[in-house]
């Protein structure tokens, strides 16, 4: 890992300020999902639909950088993009923006395709020059999926602030899209430590640009290996590393990207795939581009689900499929 060239991937566990200086006019916009209070001992999902500013019209957006400010009590945070228009900020659920864990899928509260993930604290990631995340139209909206958990004895004040930095199309030669792999076969016996793994196979030549991961509170270590070489490691389940590669890593068609999650179960029940006190996940949540010679070509979103520990599955195009992947 010491040999990895990291362009920009930083996080601090405790935010020093909720304030963000907005991007320059015409180069981005700021989003605020609002403030809310989380009672002691409660777990839930706060989800808002936030429109893209009308000044962007219906032309494509190219996102080069995202900054976030999220407080302690953030279990994890996903930002997704939805092509449907909304006129104003609105909660994702009939009852409003917040529901308890039992009432919603904690990983797909408002629909759309994932574009950014974050943990608590101050996060920022910036793509290499000429690269940007592609959004097909500014007429859509962004969805905040803020999974929160208060393990303390006092009520917590919660919030979410974000800067979305954009670039004009003429500055972007290499649009990027998401690449996600999810392992659903997780069984960790009580009072034990164990590693589960899966491998996702490239359907065509591609370049990995951003490496990131997702798991829950029992995680001890998340690893990615490309052709046997360790290219990513994170040991923080609630503030996973987001690694932007200064030099994208090539995957040839048929190459496998292996991922491993090591979990520790100190409880009296089995840990299984899912949410809650004994629920876990193990997923690659990364981004990729076509090789440099395919200038200005927009790649499809790619994803796959691996149903058995240790097996491999080919990534498939998910652009027109429902779900966050």
PDB file of C-alpha atoms in Angstrom:
ATOM      1  CA  UNK A   1       0.000   0.000   0.000  1.00  0.00           C
ATOM      2  CA  UNK A   2       2.915   2.359   0.571  1.00  0.00           C
ATOM      3  CA  UNK A   3       3.459   2.430  -3.182  1.00  0.00           C
ATOM      4  CA  UNK A   4      -0.044   3.698  -3.897  1.00  0.00           C
ATOM      5  CA  UNK A   5      -0.201   7.204  -5.335  1.00  0.00           C
ATOM      6  CA  UNK A   6      -3.092   8.915  -3.586  1.00  0.00           C
ATOM      7  CA  UNK A   7      -4.198  12.178  -5.143  1.00  0.00           C
ATOM      8  CA  UNK A   8      -6.801  13.193  -2.579  1.00  0.00           C
ATOM      9  CA  UNK A   9      -8.491  11.081   0.045  1.00  0.00           C
ATOM     10  CA  UNK A  10      -8.823  12.482   3.506  1.00  0.00           C
ATOM     11  CA  UNK A  11     -11.055  12.223   6.533  1.00  0.00           C
ATOM     12  CA  UNK A  12     -11.020  13.305  10.142  1.00  0.00           C
ATOM     13  CA  UNK A  13     -13.162  11.442  12.626  1.00  0.00           C
ATOM     14  CA  UNK A  14     -14.356  14.546  14.479  1.00  0.00           C
ATOM     15  CA  UNK A  15     -15.425  17.563  12.414  1.00  0.00           C
ATOM     16  CA  UNK A  16     -13.824  20.821  13.489  1.00  0.00           C
ATOM     17  CA  UNK A  17     -16.611  22.850  11.905  1.00  0.00           C
ATOM     18  CA  UNK A  18     -19.928  22.323  10.170  1.00  0.00           C
ATOM     19  CA  UNK A  19     -19.144  25.272   7.905  1.00  0.00           C
ATOM     20  CA  UNK A  20     -18.140  24.859   4.267  1.00  0.00           C
ATOM     21  CA  UNK A  21     -17.152  27.660   1.908  1.00  0.00           C
ATOM     22  CA  UNK A  22     -19.390  27.224  -1.168  1.00  0.00           C
ATOM     23  CA  UNK A  23     -17.737  26.423  -4.512  1.00  0.00           C
ATOM     24  CA  UNK A  24     -17.155  29.357  -6.884  1.00  0.00           C
ATOM     25  CA  UNK A  25     -20.187  30.355  -8.926  1.00  0.00           C
ATOM     26  CA  UNK A  26     -20.578  28.130 -11.958  1.00  0.00           C
ATOM     27  CA  UNK A  27     -18.168  25.534 -10.536  1.00  0.00           C
ATOM     28  CA  UNK A  28     -20.473  23.731  -8.150  1.00  0.00           C
ATOM     29  CA  UNK A  29     -23.090  24.091  -5.452  1.00  0.00           C
ATOM     30  CA  UNK A  30     -23.694  23.464  -1.765  1.00  0.00           C
ATOM     31  CA  UNK A  31     -26.263  21.112  -0.222  1.00  0.00           C
ATOM     32  CA  UNK A  32     -27.661  21.035   3.315  1.00  0.00           C
ATOM     33  CA  UNK A  33     -29.822  18.079   4.315  1.00  0.00           C
ATOM     34  CA  UNK A  34     -31.008  19.912   7.446  1.00  0.00           C
ATOM     35  CA  UNK A  35     -30.582  19.483  11.196  1.00  0.00           C
ATOM     36  CA  UNK A  36     -32.319  16.863  13.309  1.00  0.00           C
ATOM     37  CA  UNK A  37     -32.077  15.373  16.795  1.00  0.00           C
ATOM     38  CA  UNK A  38     -31.381  11.686  17.409  1.00  0.00           C
ATOM     39  CA  UNK A  39     -32.644  10.288  20.737  1.00  0.00           C
ATOM     40  CA  UNK A  40     -30.339   8.184  22.908  1.00  0.00           C
ATOM     41  CA  UNK A  41     -30.246   4.513  21.918  1.00  0.00           C
ATOM     42  CA  UNK A  42     -31.979   5.054  18.569  1.00  0.00           C
ATOM     43  CA  UNK A  43     -30.928   3.885  15.088  1.00  0.00           C
ATOM     44  CA  UNK A  44     -32.517   5.091  11.887  1.00  0.00           C
ATOM     45  CA  UNK A  45     -32.276   6.619   8.437  1.00  0.00           C
ATOM     46  CA  UNK A  46     -32.482  10.313   7.549  1.00  0.00           C
ATOM     47  CA  UNK A  47     -33.109  10.717   3.823  1.00  0.00           C
ATOM     48  CA  UNK A  48     -33.609  13.906   1.806  1.00  0.00           C
ATOM     49  CA  UNK A  49     -34.152  14.615  -1.885  1.00  0.00           C
ATOM     50  CA  UNK A  50     -32.142  17.705  -2.868  1.00  0.00           C
ATOM     51  CA  UNK A  51     -32.618  19.311  -6.312  1.00  0.00           C
ATOM     52  CA  UNK A  52     -29.670  20.288  -8.481  1.00  0.00           C
ATOM     53  CA  UNK A  53     -29.709  24.097  -8.941  1.00  0.00           C
ATOM     54  CA  UNK A  54     -31.904  25.156 -11.853  1.00  0.00           C
ATOM     55  CA  UNK A  55     -28.953  26.998 -13.433  1.00  0.00           C
ATOM     56  CA  UNK A  56     -27.587  23.635 -14.624  1.00  0.00           C
ATOM     57  CA  UNK A  57     -30.648  23.039 -16.801  1.00  0.00           C
ATOM     58  CA  UNK A  58     -30.955  19.589 -18.332  1.00  0.00           C
ATOM     59  CA  UNK A  59     -27.386  19.283 -19.598  1.00  0.00           C
ATOM     60  CA  UNK A  60     -25.063  16.607 -18.150  1.00  0.00           C
ATOM     61  CA  UNK A  61     -23.106  17.335 -14.974  1.00  0.00           C
ATOM     62  CA  UNK A  62     -19.480  16.419 -14.386  1.00  0.00           C
ATOM     63  CA  UNK A  63     -18.595  16.184 -10.679  1.00  0.00           C
ATOM     64  CA  UNK A  64     -14.882  16.492  -9.851  1.00  0.00           C
ATOM     65  CA  UNK A  65     -14.920  16.850  -6.070  1.00  0.00           C
ATOM     66  CA  UNK A  66     -17.256  16.308  -3.110  1.00  0.00           C
ATOM     67  CA  UNK A  67     -16.731  17.580   0.436  1.00  0.00           C
ATOM     68  CA  UNK A  68     -18.848  16.499   3.400  1.00  0.00           C
ATOM     69  CA  UNK A  69     -19.329  17.388   7.061  1.00  0.00           C
ATOM     70  CA  UNK A  70     -21.082  14.734   9.154  1.00  0.00           C
ATOM     71  CA  UNK A  71     -21.235  14.462  12.965  1.00  0.00           C
ATOM     72  CA  UNK A  72     -20.468  11.650  15.379  1.00  0.00           C
ATOM     73  CA  UNK A  73     -23.425   9.293  15.360  1.00  0.00           C
ATOM     74  CA  UNK A  74     -23.139   8.784  11.598  1.00  0.00           C
ATOM     75  CA  UNK A  75     -23.115   5.018  10.981  1.00  0.00           C
ATOM     76  CA  UNK A  76     -22.564   5.576   7.267  1.00  0.00           C
ATOM     77  CA  UNK A  77     -23.631   8.006   4.567  1.00  0.00           C
ATOM     78  CA  UNK A  78     -24.457   7.450   0.887  1.00  0.00           C
ATOM     79  CA  UNK A  79     -25.215  10.091  -1.722  1.00  0.00           C
ATOM     80  CA  UNK A  80     -27.096   8.868  -4.780  1.00  0.00           C
ATOM     81  CA  UNK A  81     -28.226  10.480  -8.016  1.00  0.00           C
ATOM     82  CA  UNK A  82     -31.780  10.158  -9.299  1.00  0.00           C
ATOM     83  CA  UNK A  83     -32.780  11.334 -12.783  1.00  0.00           C
ATOM     84  CA  UNK A  84     -36.318  12.284 -11.687  1.00  0.00           C
ATOM     85  CA  UNK A  85     -36.852  16.030 -11.096  1.00  0.00           C
ATOM     86  CA  UNK A  86     -37.940  17.485  -7.751  1.00  0.00           C
ATOM     87  CA  UNK A  87     -38.914  21.133  -7.302  1.00  0.00           C
ATOM     88  CA  UNK A  88     -37.727  21.543  -3.713  1.00  0.00           C
ATOM     89  CA  UNK A  89     -36.053  19.747  -0.825  1.00  0.00           C
ATOM     90  CA  UNK A  90     -38.313  16.994   0.450  1.00  0.00           C
ATOM     91  CA  UNK A  91     -38.051  13.963   2.726  1.00  0.00           C
ATOM     92  CA  UNK A  92     -37.874  10.524   1.125  1.00  0.00           C
ATOM     93  CA  UNK A  93     -40.667   8.920   3.141  1.00  0.00           C
ATOM     94  CA  UNK A  94     -44.407   9.623   3.425  1.00  0.00           C
ATOM     95  CA  UNK A  95     -43.853  10.558   7.075  1.00  0.00           C
ATOM     96  CA  UNK A  96     -40.938  12.889   6.286  1.00  0.00           C
ATOM     97  CA  UNK A  97     -37.145  12.537   6.147  1.00  0.00           C
ATOM     98  CA  UNK A  98     -36.591  10.203   9.126  1.00  0.00           C
ATOM     99  CA  UNK A  99     -37.618   6.629   9.899  1.00  0.00           C
ATOM    100  CA  UNK A 100     -36.350   4.050  12.376  1.00  0.00           C
ATOM    101  CA  UNK A 101     -34.230   1.080  11.310  1.00  0.00           C
ATOM    102  CA  UNK A 102     -37.219  -1.251  11.307  1.00  0.00           C
ATOM    103  CA  UNK A 103     -39.104   0.937   8.838  1.00  0.00           C
ATOM    104  CA  UNK A 104     -36.640   1.279   5.945  1.00  0.00           C
ATOM    105  CA  UNK A 105     -33.840  -0.310   3.969  1.00  0.00           C
ATOM    106  CA  UNK A 106     -30.816   1.495   5.399  1.00  0.00           C
ATOM    107  CA  UNK A 107     -28.949   1.341   2.091  1.00  0.00           C
ATOM    108  CA  UNK A 108     -31.520   2.529  -0.433  1.00  0.00           C
ATOM    109  CA  UNK A 109     -33.812   4.993   1.257  1.00  0.00           C
ATOM    110  CA  UNK A 110     -34.526   7.235  -1.708  1.00  0.00           C
ATOM    111  CA  UNK A 111     -33.552   5.314  -4.818  1.00  0.00           C
ATOM    112  CA  UNK A 112     -31.026   6.309  -7.455  1.00  0.00           C
ATOM    113  CA  UNK A 113     -27.466   5.224  -8.212  1.00  0.00           C
ATOM    114  CA  UNK A 114     -24.689   5.654  -5.661  1.00  0.00           C
ATOM    115  CA  UNK A 115     -22.082   8.313  -6.391  1.00  0.00           C
ATOM    116  CA  UNK A 116     -20.438   9.122  -3.034  1.00  0.00           C
ATOM    117  CA  UNK A 117     -20.008   7.528   0.377  1.00  0.00           C
ATOM    118  CA  UNK A 118     -18.672   9.007   3.582  1.00  0.00           C
ATOM    119  CA  UNK A 119     -18.232   8.421   7.280  1.00  0.00           C
ATOM    120  CA  UNK A 120     -18.382  10.828  10.177  1.00  0.00           C
ATOM    121  CA  UNK A 121     -16.149  13.881  10.230  1.00  0.00           C
ATOM    122  CA  UNK A 122     -14.699  15.952   7.409  1.00  0.00           C
ATOM    123  CA  UNK A 123     -14.390  14.111   4.098  1.00  0.00           C
ATOM    124  CA  UNK A 124     -13.105  15.316   0.754  1.00  0.00           C
ATOM    125  CA  UNK A 125     -12.220  13.494  -2.425  1.00  0.00           C
ATOM    126  CA  UNK A 126     -10.974  14.994  -5.668  1.00  0.00           C
ATOM    127  CA  UNK A 127     -10.612  13.199  -8.978  1.00  0.00           C
ATOM    128  CA  UNK A 128      -7.501  13.427 -11.193  1.00  0.00           C
ATOM    129  CA  UNK A 129      -7.355  16.144 -13.845  1.00  0.00           C
ATOM    130  CA  UNK A 130      -9.600  15.294 -16.779  1.00  0.00           C
ATOM    131  CA  UNK A 131     -11.747  12.842 -14.764  1.00  0.00           C
ATOM    132  CA  UNK A 132     -15.237  13.480 -13.362  1.00  0.00           C
ATOM    133  CA  UNK A 133     -18.266  11.517 -12.205  1.00  0.00           C
ATOM    134  CA  UNK A 134     -20.905  11.690 -14.937  1.00  0.00           C
ATOM    135  CA  UNK A 135     -24.519  12.647 -14.186  1.00  0.00           C
ATOM    136  CA  UNK A 136     -26.726  12.459 -17.302  1.00  0.00           C
ATOM    137  CA  UNK A 137     -28.852  15.544 -16.564  1.00  0.00           C
ATOM    138  CA  UNK A 138     -28.995  18.489 -14.197  1.00  0.00           C
ATOM    139  CA  UNK A 139     -32.766  18.100 -14.130  1.00  0.00           C
ATOM    140  CA  UNK A 140     -32.431  15.240 -11.639  1.00  0.00           C
ATOM    141  CA  UNK A 141     -31.772  15.369  -7.904  1.00  0.00           C
ATOM    142  CA  UNK A 142     -29.385  14.058  -5.265  1.00  0.00           C
ATOM    143  CA  UNK A 143     -30.481  11.752  -2.458  1.00  0.00           C
ATOM    144  CA  UNK A 144     -28.862  11.731   0.981  1.00  0.00           C
ATOM    145  CA  UNK A 145     -29.071   8.374   2.760  1.00  0.00           C
ATOM    146  CA  UNK A 146     -27.779   9.125   6.260  1.00  0.00           C
ATOM    147  CA  UNK A 147     -27.785   6.039   8.486  1.00  0.00           C
ATOM    148  CA  UNK A 148     -27.481   7.215  12.100  1.00  0.00           C
ATOM    149  CA  UNK A 149     -26.901   5.410  15.393  1.00  0.00           C
ATOM    150  CA  UNK A 150     -26.808   6.954  18.870  1.00  0.00           C
ATOM    151  CA  UNK A 151     -25.155   4.583  21.339  1.00  0.00           C
ATOM    152  CA  UNK A 152     -24.848   7.281  24.007  1.00  0.00           C
ATOM    153  CA  UNK A 153     -27.064   8.318  26.880  1.00  0.00           C
ATOM    154  CA  UNK A 154     -27.894  11.790  25.559  1.00  0.00           C
ATOM    155  CA  UNK A 155     -29.703  13.120  22.515  1.00  0.00           C
ATOM    156  CA  UNK A 156     -27.399  13.984  19.583  1.00  0.00           C
ATOM    157  CA  UNK A 157     -27.658  16.942  17.228  1.00  0.00           C
ATOM    158  CA  UNK A 158     -27.252  15.644  13.664  1.00  0.00           C
ATOM    159  CA  UNK A 159     -26.665  17.379  10.329  1.00  0.00           C
ATOM    160  CA  UNK A 160     -25.198  16.957   6.851  1.00  0.00           C
ATOM    161  CA  UNK A 161     -23.390  19.615   4.775  1.00  0.00           C
ATOM    162  CA  UNK A 162     -21.925  19.017   1.310  1.00  0.00           C
ATOM    163  CA  UNK A 163     -20.075  20.808  -1.478  1.00  0.00           C
ATOM    164  CA  UNK A 164     -20.437  19.385  -4.983  1.00  0.00           C
ATOM    165  CA  UNK A 165     -17.734  20.764  -7.297  1.00  0.00           C
ATOM    166  CA  UNK A 166     -18.440  20.581 -11.031  1.00  0.00           C
ATOM    167  CA  UNK A 167     -16.494  21.214 -14.237  1.00  0.00           C
ATOM    168  CA  UNK A 168     -17.578  22.105 -17.783  1.00  0.00           C
ATOM    169  CA  UNK A 169     -17.739  19.239 -20.264  1.00  0.00           C
ATOM    170  CA  UNK A 170     -14.803  20.554 -22.295  1.00  0.00           C
ATOM    171  CA  UNK A 171     -12.472  20.017 -19.304  1.00  0.00           C
ATOM    172  CA  UNK A 172     -13.418  16.341 -18.912  1.00  0.00           C
ATOM    173  CA  UNK A 173     -11.909  13.719 -21.211  1.00  0.00           C
ATOM    174  CA  UNK A 174     -12.611  10.727 -18.957  1.00  0.00           C
ATOM    175  CA  UNK A 175     -16.086  10.408 -17.406  1.00  0.00           C
ATOM    176  CA  UNK A 176     -16.287   7.880 -14.572  1.00  0.00           C
ATOM    177  CA  UNK A 177     -19.055   5.728 -13.156  1.00  0.00           C
ATOM    178  CA  UNK A 178     -19.586   3.406 -10.207  1.00  0.00           C
ATOM    179  CA  UNK A 179     -18.222  -0.122  -9.762  1.00  0.00           C
ATOM    180  CA  UNK A 180     -19.754  -2.060  -6.869  1.00  0.00           C
ATOM    181  CA  UNK A 181     -19.436  -5.665  -5.661  1.00  0.00           C
ATOM    182  CA  UNK A 182     -21.498  -7.036  -2.773  1.00  0.00           C
ATOM    183  CA  UNK A 183     -20.929 -10.308  -0.888  1.00  0.00           C
ATOM    184  CA  UNK A 184     -24.092 -11.686   0.729  1.00  0.00           C
ATOM    185  CA  UNK A 185     -22.711 -14.875   2.303  1.00  0.00           C
ATOM    186  CA  UNK A 186     -21.636 -13.769   5.791  1.00  0.00           C
ATOM    187  CA  UNK A 187     -21.739 -16.133   8.787  1.00  0.00           C
ATOM    188  CA  UNK A 188     -19.517 -15.324  11.775  1.00  0.00           C
ATOM    189  CA  UNK A 189     -19.882 -17.573  14.822  1.00  0.00           C
ATOM    190  CA  UNK A 190     -20.209 -16.083  18.321  1.00  0.00           C
ATOM    191  CA  UNK A 191     -16.921 -15.178  20.018  1.00  0.00           C
ATOM    192  CA  UNK A 192     -14.813 -15.684  16.905  1.00  0.00           C
ATOM    193  CA  UNK A 193     -12.943 -13.847  14.155  1.00  0.00           C
ATOM    194  CA  UNK A 194     -13.259 -14.866  10.527  1.00  0.00           C
ATOM    195  CA  UNK A 195     -12.587 -13.598   6.991  1.00  0.00           C
ATOM    196  CA  UNK A 196     -15.011 -13.771   4.068  1.00  0.00           C
ATOM    197  CA  UNK A 197     -14.180 -12.941   0.465  1.00  0.00           C
ATOM    198  CA  UNK A 198     -15.406 -12.601  -3.089  1.00  0.00           C
ATOM    199  CA  UNK A 199     -14.021 -11.665  -6.496  1.00  0.00           C
ATOM    200  CA  UNK A 200     -15.602  -9.486  -9.170  1.00  0.00           C
ATOM    201  CA  UNK A 201     -14.452  -9.971 -12.763  1.00  0.00           C
ATOM    202  CA  UNK A 202     -13.971  -7.171 -15.297  1.00  0.00           C
ATOM    203  CA  UNK A 203     -16.253  -7.571 -18.357  1.00  0.00           C
ATOM    204  CA  UNK A 204     -13.976  -5.355 -20.483  1.00  0.00           C
ATOM    205  CA  UNK A 205     -10.772  -3.341 -20.125  1.00  0.00           C
ATOM    206  CA  UNK A 206     -11.243  -0.596 -17.535  1.00  0.00           C
ATOM    207  CA  UNK A 207      -9.282   1.712 -15.235  1.00  0.00           C
ATOM    208  CA  UNK A 208      -9.955   1.848 -11.488  1.00  0.00           C
ATOM    209  CA  UNK A 209      -9.942   5.500 -10.382  1.00  0.00           C
ATOM    210  CA  UNK A 210     -11.437   5.553  -6.859  1.00  0.00           C
ATOM    211  CA  UNK A 211     -11.256   2.745  -4.281  1.00  0.00           C
ATOM    212  CA  UNK A 212     -13.660   2.629  -1.328  1.00  0.00           C
ATOM    213  CA  UNK A 213     -15.471   0.076   0.803  1.00  0.00           C
ATOM    214  CA  UNK A 214     -18.497  -0.503   3.009  1.00  0.00           C
ATOM    215  CA  UNK A 215     -19.030  -2.670   6.089  1.00  0.00           C
ATOM    216  CA  UNK A 216     -20.536  -2.383   9.565  1.00  0.00           C
ATOM    217  CA  UNK A 217     -19.345  -2.220  13.155  1.00  0.00           C
ATOM    218  CA  UNK A 218     -17.855  -5.724  13.434  1.00  0.00           C
ATOM    219  CA  UNK A 219     -15.266  -5.079  10.707  1.00  0.00           C
ATOM    220  CA  UNK A 220     -11.591  -5.363  11.614  1.00  0.00           C
ATOM    221  CA  UNK A 221     -10.066  -5.086   8.138  1.00  0.00           C
ATOM    222  CA  UNK A 222     -11.207  -4.597   4.526  1.00  0.00           C
ATOM    223  CA  UNK A 223      -8.794  -5.492   1.709  1.00  0.00           C
ATOM    224  CA  UNK A 224      -8.813  -5.352  -2.098  1.00  0.00           C
ATOM    225  CA  UNK A 225      -6.343  -7.343  -4.174  1.00  0.00           C
ATOM    226  CA  UNK A 226      -5.782  -6.999  -7.909  1.00  0.00           C
ATOM    227  CA  UNK A 227      -4.089 -10.060  -9.382  1.00  0.00           C
ATOM    228  CA  UNK A 228      -2.735 -10.894  -5.926  1.00  0.00           C
ATOM    229  CA  UNK A 229      -1.426  -7.392  -5.130  1.00  0.00           C
ATOM    230  CA  UNK A 230      -2.897  -5.534  -2.159  1.00  0.00           C
ATOM    231  CA  UNK A 231      -4.148  -2.221  -3.570  1.00  0.00           C
ATOM    232  CA  UNK A 232      -6.495  -1.079  -0.779  1.00  0.00           C
ATOM    233  CA  UNK A 233      -6.847  -1.565   2.957  1.00  0.00           C
ATOM    234  CA  UNK A 234      -9.158   0.097   5.476  1.00  0.00           C
ATOM    235  CA  UNK A 235      -9.656  -0.679   9.157  1.00  0.00           C
ATOM    236  CA  UNK A 236     -12.348   1.899   9.966  1.00  0.00           C
ATOM    237  CA  UNK A 237     -15.877   0.646   9.414  1.00  0.00           C
ATOM    238  CA  UNK A 238     -17.565   4.015  10.073  1.00  0.00           C
ATOM    239  CA  UNK A 239     -14.947   6.181   8.334  1.00  0.00           C
ATOM    240  CA  UNK A 240     -13.652   3.995   5.489  1.00  0.00           C
ATOM    241  CA  UNK A 241     -10.743   5.209   3.411  1.00  0.00           C
ATOM    242  CA  UNK A 242     -11.663   6.753   0.059  1.00  0.00           C
ATOM    243  CA  UNK A 243      -8.565   6.400  -2.112  1.00  0.00           C
ATOM    244  CA  UNK A 244      -8.333   8.408  -5.319  1.00  0.00           C
ATOM    245  CA  UNK A 245      -5.535   7.040  -7.472  1.00  0.00           C
ATOM    246  CA  UNK A 246      -3.245   9.570  -9.156  1.00  0.00           C
ATOM    247  CA  UNK A 247      -2.509   6.824 -11.684  1.00  0.00           C
ATOM    248  CA  UNK A 248      -5.595   4.687 -12.425  1.00  0.00           C
ATOM    249  CA  UNK A 249      -5.096   0.913 -12.197  1.00  0.00           C
ATOM    250  CA  UNK A 250      -5.876  -1.121 -15.311  1.00  0.00           C
ATOM    251  CA  UNK A 251      -8.088  -4.199 -15.203  1.00  0.00           C
ATOM    252  CA  UNK A 252      -8.109  -6.272 -18.367  1.00  0.00           C
ATOM    253  CA  UNK A 253     -11.217  -8.153 -19.424  1.00  0.00           C
ATOM    254  CA  UNK A 254     -11.415 -11.246 -17.214  1.00  0.00           C
ATOM    255  CA  UNK A 255      -9.158  -9.885 -14.459  1.00  0.00           C
ATOM    256  CA  UNK A 256     -10.438 -10.411 -10.933  1.00  0.00           C
ATOM    257  CA  UNK A 257     -10.665  -7.837  -8.137  1.00  0.00           C
ATOM    258  CA  UNK A 258     -10.724  -9.805  -4.888  1.00  0.00           C
ATOM    259  CA  UNK A 259     -12.111  -8.265  -1.707  1.00  0.00           C
ATOM    260  CA  UNK A 260     -11.896  -9.584   1.845  1.00  0.00           C
ATOM    261  CA  UNK A 261     -13.626  -8.613   5.073  1.00  0.00           C
ATOM    262  CA  UNK A 262     -12.329  -9.750   8.444  1.00  0.00           C
ATOM    263  CA  UNK A 263     -14.979  -9.563  11.171  1.00  0.00           C
ATOM    264  CA  UNK A 264     -14.788  -9.995  14.935  1.00  0.00           C
ATOM    265  CA  UNK A 265     -17.879 -11.279  16.752  1.00  0.00           C
ATOM    266  CA  UNK A 266     -17.730 -10.667  20.503  1.00  0.00           C
ATOM    267  CA  UNK A 267     -21.425 -11.358  20.974  1.00  0.00           C
ATOM    268  CA  UNK A 268     -23.539 -14.411  21.720  1.00  0.00           C
ATOM    269  CA  UNK A 269     -25.375 -14.536  18.370  1.00  0.00           C
ATOM    270  CA  UNK A 270     -24.215 -15.305  14.836  1.00  0.00           C
ATOM    271  CA  UNK A 271     -23.347 -12.332  12.623  1.00  0.00           C
ATOM    272  CA  UNK A 272     -25.140 -12.572   9.272  1.00  0.00           C
ATOM    273  CA  UNK A 273     -25.645 -10.428   6.183  1.00  0.00           C
ATOM    274  CA  UNK A 274     -27.933  -7.479   6.906  1.00  0.00           C
ATOM    275  CA  UNK A 275     -28.407  -4.567   9.297  1.00  0.00           C
ATOM    276  CA  UNK A 276     -28.890  -4.228  13.043  1.00  0.00           C
ATOM    277  CA  UNK A 277     -26.727  -5.309  15.974  1.00  0.00           C
ATOM    278  CA  UNK A 278     -25.714  -8.593  14.327  1.00  0.00           C
ATOM    279  CA  UNK A 279     -25.955  -7.560  10.674  1.00  0.00           C
ATOM    280  CA  UNK A 280     -22.886  -7.071   8.475  1.00  0.00           C
ATOM    281  CA  UNK A 281     -21.998  -6.177   4.918  1.00  0.00           C
ATOM    282  CA  UNK A 282     -18.891  -6.526   2.776  1.00  0.00           C
ATOM    283  CA  UNK A 283     -18.866  -4.448  -0.395  1.00  0.00           C
ATOM    284  CA  UNK A 284     -16.566  -2.700  -2.838  1.00  0.00           C
ATOM    285  CA  UNK A 285     -17.936   0.760  -3.617  1.00  0.00           C
ATOM    286  CA  UNK A 286     -15.526   2.173  -6.159  1.00  0.00           C
ATOM    287  CA  UNK A 287     -15.437   4.122  -9.423  1.00  0.00           C
ATOM    288  CA  UNK A 288     -13.854   3.505 -12.809  1.00  0.00           C
ATOM    289  CA  UNK A 289     -13.296   4.936 -16.281  1.00  0.00           C
ATOM    290  CA  UNK A 290     -12.676   3.518 -19.716  1.00  0.00           C
ATOM    291  CA  UNK A 291      -8.981   3.361 -20.730  1.00  0.00           C
ATOM    292  CA  UNK A 292      -7.569   6.775 -21.791  1.00  0.00           C
ATOM    293  CA  UNK A 293      -7.789   6.055 -25.516  1.00  0.00           C
ATOM    294  CA  UNK A 294     -11.601   5.987 -25.245  1.00  0.00           C
ATOM    295  CA  UNK A 295     -11.833   9.761 -24.883  1.00  0.00           C
ATOM    296  CA  UNK A 296     -15.191  11.258 -23.822  1.00  0.00           C
ATOM    297  CA  UNK A 297     -16.934   7.869 -23.733  1.00  0.00           C
ATOM    298  CA  UNK A 298     -19.272   7.486 -20.757  1.00  0.00           C
ATOM    299  CA  UNK A 299     -18.959   4.062 -19.105  1.00  0.00           C
ATOM    300  CA  UNK A 300     -22.012   2.273 -17.682  1.00  0.00           C
ATOM    301  CA  UNK A 301     -22.461   1.668 -13.974  1.00  0.00           C
ATOM    302  CA  UNK A 302     -21.222  -1.823 -13.079  1.00  0.00           C
ATOM    303  CA  UNK A 303     -22.203  -4.097 -10.224  1.00  0.00           C
ATOM    304  CA  UNK A 304     -22.560  -7.678  -9.109  1.00  0.00           C
ATOM    305  CA  UNK A 305     -23.732  -9.724  -6.127  1.00  0.00           C
ATOM    306  CA  UNK A 306     -21.735 -12.724  -4.921  1.00  0.00           C
ATOM    307  CA  UNK A 307     -23.906 -15.243  -3.108  1.00  0.00           C
ATOM    308  CA  UNK A 308     -21.258 -17.675  -1.816  1.00  0.00           C
ATOM    309  CA  UNK A 309     -18.147 -16.905   0.211  1.00  0.00           C
ATOM    310  CA  UNK A 310     -14.984 -17.331  -1.860  1.00  0.00           C
ATOM    311  CA  UNK A 311     -16.647 -17.355  -5.270  1.00  0.00           C
ATOM    312  CA  UNK A 312     -16.317 -14.974  -8.233  1.00  0.00           C
ATOM    313  CA  UNK A 313     -18.900 -13.218 -10.409  1.00  0.00           C
ATOM    314  CA  UNK A 314     -18.621 -11.029 -13.496  1.00  0.00           C
ATOM    315  CA  UNK A 315     -19.554  -7.377 -13.219  1.00  0.00           C
ATOM    316  CA  UNK A 316     -22.648  -6.521 -15.263  1.00  0.00           C
ATOM    317  CA  UNK A 317     -24.087  -3.251 -16.518  1.00  0.00           C
ATOM    318  CA  UNK A 318     -26.595  -1.875 -14.000  1.00  0.00           C
ATOM    319  CA  UNK A 319     -27.399   1.533 -15.504  1.00  0.00           C
ATOM    320  CA  UNK A 320     -31.010   0.624 -16.283  1.00  0.00           C
ATOM    321  CA  UNK A 321     -31.589  -1.639 -13.277  1.00  0.00           C
ATOM    322  CA  UNK A 322     -33.388  -0.576 -10.111  1.00  0.00           C
ATOM    323  CA  UNK A 323     -31.345  -0.301  -6.940  1.00  0.00           C
ATOM    324  CA  UNK A 324     -28.331   1.670  -5.703  1.00  0.00           C
ATOM    325  CA  UNK A 325     -25.752  -0.485  -7.506  1.00  0.00           C
TER     326      UNK A 325
END
